[in-house]
Amino acid sequence: MNSNISHAHGHDEHEASKFGMWLFIFTELLLFGGLLIVYAVYRYRNPAAFQLAGEELDVMIGTVNTVILLISSMTMAMSITAIQKNDRRMALIFLGTTIFLAVVFMVNKYFEWGEKISYGFFPDTTSLHELGQGTILFFGLYFVMTGLHALHIIIGVVFIGYILFKVQKSEIHSGNYYLLENGGLYWHLVDLIWIFLFPLFYLIH
Amino acid sequence: MSEHKSHVTGYRTHLMVLAALLVLTSITVGITRLELGPLNTTAAMLIAGLKAFIVLAWFMHLKFESAFYKIMVTLVFILFLLILLVTFFDYWFRT
Amino acid sequence: MNEQIATHHDVSYLDYRGKYKGIFAWILSTDHKRIGLLYLYTIMAFFVVGAILGLMMKIELFAPGKTIMGPQAYNSFFTLHGIIMIFVIVIPGLPAVFGNFFLPLMLGAKDVAFPKLNLASWYFYIIGIIVVLFSQFMGDGAPDTGWTFYAPYSFKTQANVLPAITGAFIMGFSSIATGINFIVTIHRMRAPGMTWFKMPLFPWTLYATAWIQLLATPIIGITLLLIIAERTMGIGIFDPALGGDPILYQHLFWTYSHPAVYIMILPAMGVISEIIPTFSRKSIFGYKVIVISSLAIAFIGSFVWGHHMFTSGMSGVSLFAFSFLTFLVAIPSAIKVFNWVSTMHKGSLLMRTPFFWAVSFLWVFMIGGLSGLMLGSLAINVHVHDTHFVVAHFHYIVFGGTGFAFFGAIHYWFPKMFGRRYDASWANIGWLTFFIGFNTLYLPMFILGIQGMPRRYYDYLAEFHSGNIISSFGAIVLISGILIIITNLIRSARHGEKTSVMNTWGGKTLEWTVPTPPPLENFDEIPIVTKGPYDYN
């Protein structure tokens, strides 16, 4: 009702929204932080079972997905550079590439999960329950943590898609690109989380 | 548009950051193939921490932000590590 | 544009007609003052519900054996009482109502940093409440876990726990959104000249609170999500049969829920720090020390959660560490009490309703705090764990602390908020009834607890009868006090004598420099601050 009240504008608004985005990122970090605590406790209590269960994961798929996510983080960062240089076409290409890479990540994830489920490594199945407590915990955490991460990827794709649309309509430009910058921060957060998930699940040795 | 000029990071820098991250990724994968015992996890976490630092500093632009942002992010990580530590006061000594 | 803005300054936020009419002018408003009132009405309505649930429990405990309800019903009553009182009332309570309404006014700002997010936070809150209420009417009976949802019972019970947990999870978004809003507002929107140490104390406590809301809420969020996954998918994370550790659930739960106590009490301390200097006509004693204590409480308070788990089976080192940290966090809280008392010393005291609430806050907070120290020491804790002693202690802190500050705040700021005066003699009668009822209800519970009466039982041994009679009688007095206060406030908000006096009590903070009730945009011209917040010289 009082959209005509503008409290902060231009640079101020930009700073405020970036600040708000960082605060939101802190909540995300602690959300996954809670899961990391759970992981740390159970791995500490079941080191051998975690190592055995970890070997069931495909290091190849994990590595490929890590590389994909790192590249997508770079293309996202580059789209900001492009906007700053007023190069709308390149910005669109970079954003499109980011979305494409995110989709490839999800496709890999789909096959990876599908394989695990077909082997019966899924919560609350008798085949998993036969494998013992450490394995149950490992796969419980695996599905929750990578699942929550995948959910963030999906939200990121929607968010970046919206940004791409705004860039297309020139509503995001070199004078006003804080939405793009916040989208970038979010996407790097998703990358940041994966940087920890990858060694914790795929590279236990 | 404003007195504060935002920092523009060039494409080349982004490419070099990516290269560094990819090198670190291959080191992690390689190192966990070696038999280092519990050092494997330590090494993997240290490298992950380094990668996280690179992503925060360059991709998330923290290197070019005011000290206030750097302090905030550092404090959040410290807070998390302290909570983890205090939780482990229980698990390390549980009989 | 100027013409339109000019009219805004004349019209109060209550009378303003925007794009929407009727109720939509409120539930679609992004004005921080209207959002504050939306929270106020919701909280007051549910407070009455929660209080009635509490009264029913006290009536059940009037005599041994079944009085008005059986064990299962009693379990559902204390569960719903806890969920409503904790998640719906005291956690959002002071920040969402008085923080929303007065933070921008006290900072000299026109609104919070993100007004739309602010409105969204109220919707998250309402959706959360609706989902929680669903738990009462669907599935296999109302939840019976207590508000703590302890594993493994919370996913083993047949009761309808899922909506209750989901509702609490959704309300977490509301809390986080408010936290983000307040931190950015305080950092970026203080009036020119208002340096950090010229900021009033209520905003300071809101600032400390907002950080806890921001950093602790995600932990409970993920914990509740894990319980949801446990119930729906059986992932086994907290299931001892599958290798999970139920004590880890308690760790994570209290990693949030203990700091949540500081979400409740810090803004209460802020309100008291506003009322006491105003009614003592004196600058607050030790301003910086109060600020630093608030931040210290927020920080140290993040590492004391284990004192809820002294009998759960933690390691000995943990017991020692948590007990030590608990004693540590008492220091900054006690410092504040000395500050408030010193502020009143040699002041010219103005004996009005808000001051009565503030002084009685000191009384209940001291009893709550000192009994908290008793509970923080391991030997006593083992003896009185899960007895009425604990129930008495946390009601003295949570209800006594936050509740007294809440009623103090509403009597302090009521004329500013509504542009009307309340009936002072009824307000005083209400306060006195409330105060007597409160102490009659909870003081005997300390003794009952030491004697060994456990909490969360609908029945008790005959030897506890007399204490319970006094306590139940106190509950009836207390609820009468609540009804007197709320009736008086509602009647005064509708028919009270109109007032446009800007500064009702002679306060020095910025909210007393705007017209009563405040105009839509708060300040005609953003004030320039040159003095500290409590400058009575």
CSV table of C-alpha atoms in Angstrom, one decimal, chain C residues 208-532:
chain,number,residue,atom,x,y,z
C,208,ALA,CA,21.5,-9.2,19.9
C,209,THR,CA,18.3,-11.2,19.6
C,210,ALA,CA,18.2,-10.9,15.8
C,211,TRP,CA,21.6,-12.5,15.5
C,212,ILE,CA,20.4,-15.4,17.6
C,213,GLN,CA,17.2,-15.7,15.5
C,214,LEU,CA,19.4,-15.7,12.4
C,215,LEU,CA,22.1,-18.2,13.5
C,216,ALA,CA,20.2,-20.5,15.8
C,217,THR,CA,16.9,-21.0,14.0
C,218,PRO,CA,18.4,-23.0,11.1
C,219,ILE,CA,19.7,-25.6,13.6
C,220,ILE,CA,16.2,-26.3,14.9
C,221,GLY,CA,15.0,-26.1,11.3
C,222,ILE,CA,17.2,-28.9,10.2
C,223,THR,CA,16.5,-30.9,13.3
C,224,LEU,CA,12.8,-30.7,12.8
C,225,LEU,CA,13.3,-31.7,9.1
C,226,LEU,CA,15.2,-34.7,10.3
C,227,ILE,CA,12.3,-35.7,12.6
C,228,ILE,CA,9.9,-35.2,9.6
C,229,ALA,CA,12.2,-37.5,7.5
C,230,GLU,CA,12.3,-39.9,10.4
C,231,ARG,CA,8.5,-40.1,10.6
C,232,THR,CA,7.9,-40.2,6.8
C,233,MET,CA,10.9,-42.2,5.5
C,234,GLY,CA,12.4,-43.9,8.5
C,235,ILE,CA,16.0,-42.7,7.9
C,236,GLY,CA,17.1,-43.8,11.3
C,237,ILE,CA,19.2,-40.7,12.2
C,238,PHE,CA,17.8,-40.5,15.7
C,239,ASP,CA,16.4,-44.0,16.0
C,240,PRO,CA,18.5,-46.1,18.5
C,241,ALA,CA,17.2,-49.3,16.8
C,242,LEU,CA,18.9,-48.2,13.6
C,243,GLY,CA,22.1,-46.8,15.2
C,244,GLY,CA,20.9,-43.2,15.7
C,245,ASP,CA,21.6,-41.4,18.9
C,246,PRO,CA,18.5,-39.8,20.6
C,247,ILE,CA,20.8,-37.7,22.7
C,248,LEU,CA,22.1,-36.1,19.5
C,249,TYR,CA,18.6,-34.9,18.9
C,250,GLN,CA,18.6,-33.3,22.3
C,251,HIS,CA,21.9,-31.6,21.6
C,252,LEU,CA,20.6,-30.1,18.3
C,253,PHE,CA,17.2,-29.2,19.8
C,254,TRP,CA,18.7,-27.3,22.7
C,255,THR,CA,21.4,-25.7,20.5
C,256,TYR,CA,18.5,-23.7,19.2
C,257,SER,CA,16.1,-23.9,22.1
C,258,HIS,CA,18.4,-22.7,24.8
C,259,PRO,CA,19.4,-19.6,22.8
C,260,ALA,CA,15.7,-19.2,22.1
C,261,VAL,CA,15.3,-18.4,25.8
C,262,TYR,CA,17.5,-15.4,25.1
C,263,ILE,CA,15.4,-14.5,22.1
C,264,MET,CA,12.6,-14.3,24.7
C,265,ILE,CA,14.4,-12.6,27.5
C,266,LEU,CA,16.8,-10.2,25.8
C,267,PRO,CA,14.1,-7.9,24.3
C,268,ALA,CA,12.4,-8.1,27.7
C,269,MET,CA,15.5,-6.7,29.3
C,270,GLY,CA,15.5,-4.0,26.6
C,271,VAL,CA,11.9,-3.0,27.4
C,272,ILE,CA,12.8,-2.8,31.1
C,273,SER,CA,15.9,-0.7,30.2
C,274,GLU,CA,13.5,1.7,28.5
C,275,ILE,CA,10.9,1.9,31.2
C,276,ILE,CA,13.1,2.3,34.3
C,277,PRO,CA,15.0,5.4,33.2
C,278,THR,CA,11.9,7.1,31.9
C,279,PHE,CA,10.0,6.5,35.2
C,280,SER,CA,13.1,7.3,37.4
C,281,ARG,CA,13.8,10.6,35.5
C,282,LYS,CA,17.4,9.5,35.4
C,283,SER,CA,19.9,8.4,32.8
C,284,ILE,CA,20.3,4.7,32.8
C,285,PHE,CA,23.2,3.5,35.0
C,286,GLY,CA,26.0,1.9,33.0
C,287,TYR,CA,24.7,2.1,29.5
C,288,LYS,CA,27.7,0.5,27.8
C,289,VAL,CA,27.8,-2.2,30.3
C,290,ILE,CA,24.2,-3.1,29.6
C,291,VAL,CA,25.0,-3.2,25.9
C,292,ILE,CA,28.0,-5.4,26.3
C,293,SER,CA,26.1,-7.7,28.7
C,294,SER,CA,23.4,-8.1,26.0
C,295,LEU,CA,25.9,-9.2,23.4
C,296,ALA,CA,27.7,-11.4,25.9
C,297,ILE,CA,24.5,-13.1,26.9
C,298,ALA,CA,23.7,-13.7,23.2
C,299,PHE,CA,27.2,-15.2,22.6
C,300,ILE,CA,27.8,-17.2,25.8
C,301,GLY,CA,24.1,-18.3,25.7
C,302,SER,CA,24.9,-20.2,22.5
C,303,PHE,CA,27.1,-22.7,24.3
C,304,VAL,CA,25.1,-23.6,27.4
C,305,TRP,CA,22.4,-25.8,25.9
C,306,GLY,CA,23.6,-29.0,27.6
C,307,HIS,CA,22.2,-27.9,31.0
C,308,HIS,CA,18.9,-29.2,29.8
C,309,MET,CA,20.4,-32.6,29.4
C,310,PHE,CA,22.2,-33.3,32.7
C,311,THR,CA,20.4,-36.5,33.2
C,312,SER,CA,20.3,-37.6,29.6
C,313,GLY,CA,23.6,-39.6,29.7
C,314,MET,CA,26.2,-37.1,28.4
C,315,SER,CA,29.9,-37.5,29.2
C,316,GLY,CA,31.2,-36.3,32.5
C,317,VAL,CA,33.4,-33.7,30.7
C,318,SER,CA,30.2,-32.3,29.0
C,319,LEU,CA,28.4,-32.1,32.3
C,320,PHE,CA,31.2,-30.1,33.8
C,321,ALA,CA,31.6,-27.8,30.7
C,322,PHE,CA,27.9,-27.0,30.4
C,323,SER,CA,27.5,-26.4,34.1
C,324,PHE,CA,30.5,-24.0,34.1
C,325,LEU,CA,29.2,-22.1,31.0
C,326,THR,CA,25.8,-21.8,32.6
C,327,PHE,CA,27.2,-20.1,35.6
C,328,LEU,CA,29.2,-17.8,33.2
C,329,VAL,CA,26.1,-16.6,31.4
C,330,ALA,CA,24.5,-15.7,34.7
C,331,ILE,CA,27.1,-12.9,35.2
C,332,PRO,CA,26.0,-10.5,32.5
C,333,SER,CA,22.3,-11.1,33.4
C,334,ALA,CA,23.0,-10.2,37.0
C,335,ILE,CA,25.0,-7.1,36.0
C,336,LYS,CA,21.9,-5.8,34.3
C,337,VAL,CA,19.8,-6.2,37.5
C,338,PHE,CA,22.3,-4.1,39.4
C,339,ASN,CA,22.2,-1.5,36.6
C,340,TRP,CA,18.4,-1.2,36.8
C,341,VAL,CA,18.4,-0.9,40.6
C,342,SER,CA,21.2,1.7,40.5
C,343,THR,CA,19.2,3.6,37.9
C,344,MET,CA,16.2,3.9,40.3
C,345,HIS,CA,18.5,4.8,43.2
C,346,LYS,CA,17.9,8.5,44.0
C,347,GLY,CA,15.7,8.9,41.0
C,348,SER,CA,12.4,10.8,41.2
C,349,LEU,CA,10.1,7.8,40.6
C,350,LEU,CA,6.9,8.2,38.7
C,351,MET,CA,4.5,5.6,40.1
C,352,ARG,CA,2.5,4.5,37.0
C,353,THR,CA,1.4,1.1,35.7
C,354,PRO,CA,4.4,0.5,33.4
C,355,PHE,CA,6.8,1.1,36.3
C,356,PHE,CA,4.9,-1.4,38.4
C,357,TRP,CA,5.4,-4.0,35.7
C,358,ALA,CA,9.1,-3.1,35.4
C,359,VAL,CA,9.7,-3.4,39.1
C,360,SER,CA,7.8,-6.6,39.5
C,361,PHE,CA,9.8,-7.9,36.5
C,362,LEU,CA,12.9,-7.5,38.7
C,363,TRP,CA,11.3,-9.6,41.4
C,364,VAL,CA,10.2,-12.5,39.2
C,365,PHE,CA,13.4,-12.3,37.1
C,366,MET,CA,15.6,-12.6,40.2
C,367,ILE,CA,13.6,-15.6,41.5
C,368,GLY,CA,13.8,-17.1,38.0
C,369,GLY,CA,17.5,-16.4,37.6
C,370,LEU,CA,18.6,-17.6,41.0
C,371,SER,CA,16.6,-20.8,40.7
C,372,GLY,CA,18.3,-21.1,37.3
C,373,LEU,CA,21.7,-21.1,39.0
C,374,MET,CA,20.5,-23.8,41.4
C,375,LEU,CA,19.5,-25.9,38.3
C,376,GLY,CA,22.8,-25.1,36.7
C,377,SER,CA,24.7,-26.9,39.5
C,378,LEU,CA,24.9,-30.6,38.8
C,379,ALA,CA,24.0,-32.0,42.1
C,380,ILE,CA,20.8,-30.0,42.6
C,381,ASN,CA,19.8,-30.6,39.0
C,382,VAL,CA,19.9,-34.4,39.3
C,383,HIS,CA,17.7,-34.1,42.3
C,384,VAL,CA,15.0,-31.8,40.9
C,385,HIS,CA,15.3,-32.7,37.2
C,386,ASP,CA,11.9,-33.1,35.5
C,387,THR,CA,10.1,-32.0,38.6
C,388,HIS,CA,7.8,-29.0,39.2
C,389,PHE,CA,10.9,-27.1,40.3
C,390,VAL,CA,12.0,-26.8,36.7
C,391,VAL,CA,8.5,-25.9,35.6
C,392,ALA,CA,8.4,-23.1,38.2
C,393,HIS,CA,11.9,-21.9,37.2
C,394,PHE,CA,11.1,-21.5,33.5
C,395,HIS,CA,7.7,-20.0,34.1
C,396,TYR,CA,9.4,-17.4,36.3
C,397,ILE,CA,11.9,-16.6,33.5
C,398,VAL,CA,9.8,-17.1,30.4
C,399,PHE,CA,6.4,-16.0,31.6
C,400,GLY,CA,7.6,-13.8,34.4
C,401,GLY,CA,10.4,-12.3,32.4
C,402,THR,CA,9.0,-12.0,28.9
C,403,GLY,CA,5.3,-11.8,30.1
C,404,PHE,CA,5.9,-9.0,32.6
C,405,ALA,CA,8.0,-7.1,30.1
C,406,PHE,CA,5.3,-7.6,27.4
C,407,PHE,CA,2.6,-6.2,29.6
C,408,GLY,CA,4.9,-3.5,30.8
C,409,ALA,CA,5.7,-2.6,27.2
C,410,ILE,CA,2.1,-2.4,26.2
C,411,HIS,CA,1.2,-0.2,29.1
C,412,TYR,CA,4.2,2.0,28.4
C,413,TRP,CA,3.6,2.5,24.6
C,414,PHE,CA,-0.2,2.1,24.5
C,415,PRO,CA,-1.0,5.8,24.2
C,416,LYS,CA,1.6,6.2,21.5
C,417,MET,CA,0.3,3.2,19.5
C,418,PHE,CA,-3.4,3.9,19.7
C,419,GLY,CA,-3.6,7.6,20.4
C,420,ARG,CA,-5.9,6.8,23.4
C,421,ARG,CA,-5.4,6.5,27.1
C,422,TYR,CA,-6.1,3.4,29.1
C,423,ASP,CA,-8.0,3.3,32.4
C,424,ALA,CA,-5.1,3.6,34.8
C,425,SER,CA,-6.9,2.3,37.9
C,426,TRP,CA,-8.1,-0.9,36.1
C,427,ALA,CA,-4.6,-1.3,34.7
C,428,ASN,CA,-3.2,-1.2,38.2
C,429,ILE,CA,-5.9,-3.6,39.6
C,430,GLY,CA,-5.1,-5.9,36.7
C,431,TRP,CA,-1.4,-5.7,37.4
C,432,LEU,CA,-1.8,-6.4,41.1
C,433,THR,CA,-4.2,-9.4,40.5
C,434,PHE,CA,-1.8,-10.7,37.9
C,435,PHE,CA,1.2,-10.3,40.2
C,436,ILE,CA,-0.5,-12.0,43.2
C,437,GLY,CA,-1.9,-14.8,41.0
C,438,PHE,CA,1.5,-15.4,39.3
C,439,ASN,CA,3.4,-15.9,42.6
C,440,THR,CA,0.6,-17.9,44.2
C,441,LEU,CA,0.7,-20.2,41.2
C,442,TYR,CA,4.4,-20.7,40.7
C,443,LEU,CA,6.1,-20.3,44.1
C,444,PRO,CA,4.5,-23.4,45.6
C,445,MET,CA,5.7,-25.4,42.6
C,446,PHE,CA,9.3,-24.8,43.7
C,447,ILE,CA,8.5,-26.5,46.9
C,448,LEU,CA,6.5,-29.3,45.3
C,449,GLY,CA,9.5,-29.9,43.0
C,450,ILE,CA,12.0,-30.2,45.8
C,451,GLN,CA,9.6,-32.6,47.5
C,452,GLY,CA,9.8,-34.6,44.4
C,453,MET,CA,6.6,-34.0,42.4
C,454,PRO,CA,7.4,-34.8,38.8
C,455,ARG,CA,6.3,-32.7,35.9
C,456,ARG,CA,4.0,-33.8,33.1
C,457,TYR,CA,1.8,-36.1,35.1
C,458,TYR,CA,-1.9,-35.6,35.4
C,459,ASP,CA,-1.9,-37.4,38.8
C,460,TYR,CA,0.2,-37.1,42.0
C,461,LEU,CA,0.6,-38.6,45.5
C,462,ALA,CA,-1.6,-37.3,48.2
C,463,GLU,CA,1.3,-35.6,50.1
C,464,PHE,CA,1.5,-33.0,47.3
C,465,HIS,CA,-2.2,-32.0,47.6
C,466,SER,CA,-2.0,-28.9,49.7
C,467,GLY,CA,0.7,-27.3,47.5
C,468,ASN,CA,-1.3,-28.1,44.4
C,469,ILE,CA,-4.4,-26.5,45.9
C,470,ILE,CA,-2.6,-23.2,46.5
C,471,SER,CA,-1.0,-23.4,43.0
C,472,SER,CA,-4.4,-24.1,41.3
C,473,PHE,CA,-6.0,-21.3,43.2
C,474,GLY,CA,-3.2,-19.0,42.1
C,475,ALA,CA,-4.0,-20.0,38.5
C,476,ILE,CA,-7.5,-18.8,38.8
C,477,VAL,CA,-6.4,-15.5,40.3
C,478,LEU,CA,-3.8,-15.1,37.5
C,479,ILE,CA,-6.3,-15.8,34.8
C,480,SER,CA,-8.6,-13.2,36.3
C,481,GLY,CA,-5.8,-10.7,36.2
C,482,ILE,CA,-5.1,-11.5,32.5
C,483,LEU,CA,-8.8,-11.0,31.7
C,484,ILE,CA,-8.9,-7.7,33.6
C,485,ILE,CA,-5.8,-6.4,31.8
C,486,ILE,CA,-6.9,-7.5,28.3
C,487,THR,CA,-10.5,-6.3,28.7
C,488,ASN,CA,-9.2,-2.9,29.9
C,489,LEU,CA,-6.8,-2.7,27.0
C,490,ILE,CA,-9.4,-3.7,24.4
C,491,ARG,CA,-12.0,-1.3,25.8
C,492,SER,CA,-9.4,1.5,26.0
C,493,ALA,CA,-8.2,0.9,22.4
C,494,ARG,CA,-11.8,1.4,21.2
C,495,HIS,CA,-13.3,3.9,23.6
C,496,GLY,CA,-10.5,5.3,25.7
C,497,GLU,CA,-10.0,9.0,26.0
C,498,LYS,CA,-8.3,10.3,22.9
C,499,THR,CA,-4.9,11.9,23.3
C,500,SER,CA,-2.4,13.5,21.0
C,501,VAL,CA,0.2,14.2,23.7
C,502,MET,CA,3.4,13.4,22.1
C,503,ASN,CA,5.4,12.4,25.1
C,504,THR,CA,3.2,10.6,27.6
C,505,TRP,CA,5.8,9.9,30.3
C,506,GLY,CA,8.6,12.3,29.5
C,507,GLY,CA,10.7,9.7,27.7
C,508,LYS,CA,13.8,10.8,25.9
C,509,THR,CA,14.0,8.3,23.0
C,510,LEU,CA,12.9,9.2,19.5
C,511,GLU,CA,9.5,7.5,19.4
C,512,TRP,CA,8.3,10.3,21.8
C,513,THR,CA,9.2,13.0,19.3
C,514,VAL,CA,6.6,12.0,16.7
C,515,PRO,CA,2.9,12.8,16.8
C,516,THR,CA,0.5,10.5,18.6
C,517,PRO,CA,-0.5,8.2,17.0
C,518,PRO,CA,2.5,8.2,14.6
C,519,PRO,CA,1.9,9.3,11.0
C,520,LEU,CA,2.3,6.8,8.2
C,521,GLU,CA,5.9,7.8,7.5
C,522,ASN,CA,6.9,8.3,11.2
C,523,PHE,CA,9.1,11.4,10.7
C,524,ASP,CA,8.3,14.6,8.9
C,525,GLU,CA,12.0,15.1,8.7
C,526,ILE,CA,14.6,12.6,9.7
C,527,PRO,CA,15.9,13.8,13.1
C,528,ILE,CA,19.5,14.5,13.7
C,529,VAL,CA,20.7,12.9,16.9
C,530,THR,CA,23.3,14.7,19.1
C,531,LYS,CA,22.7,13.3,22.6
C,532,GLY,CA,22.7,9.8,24.1
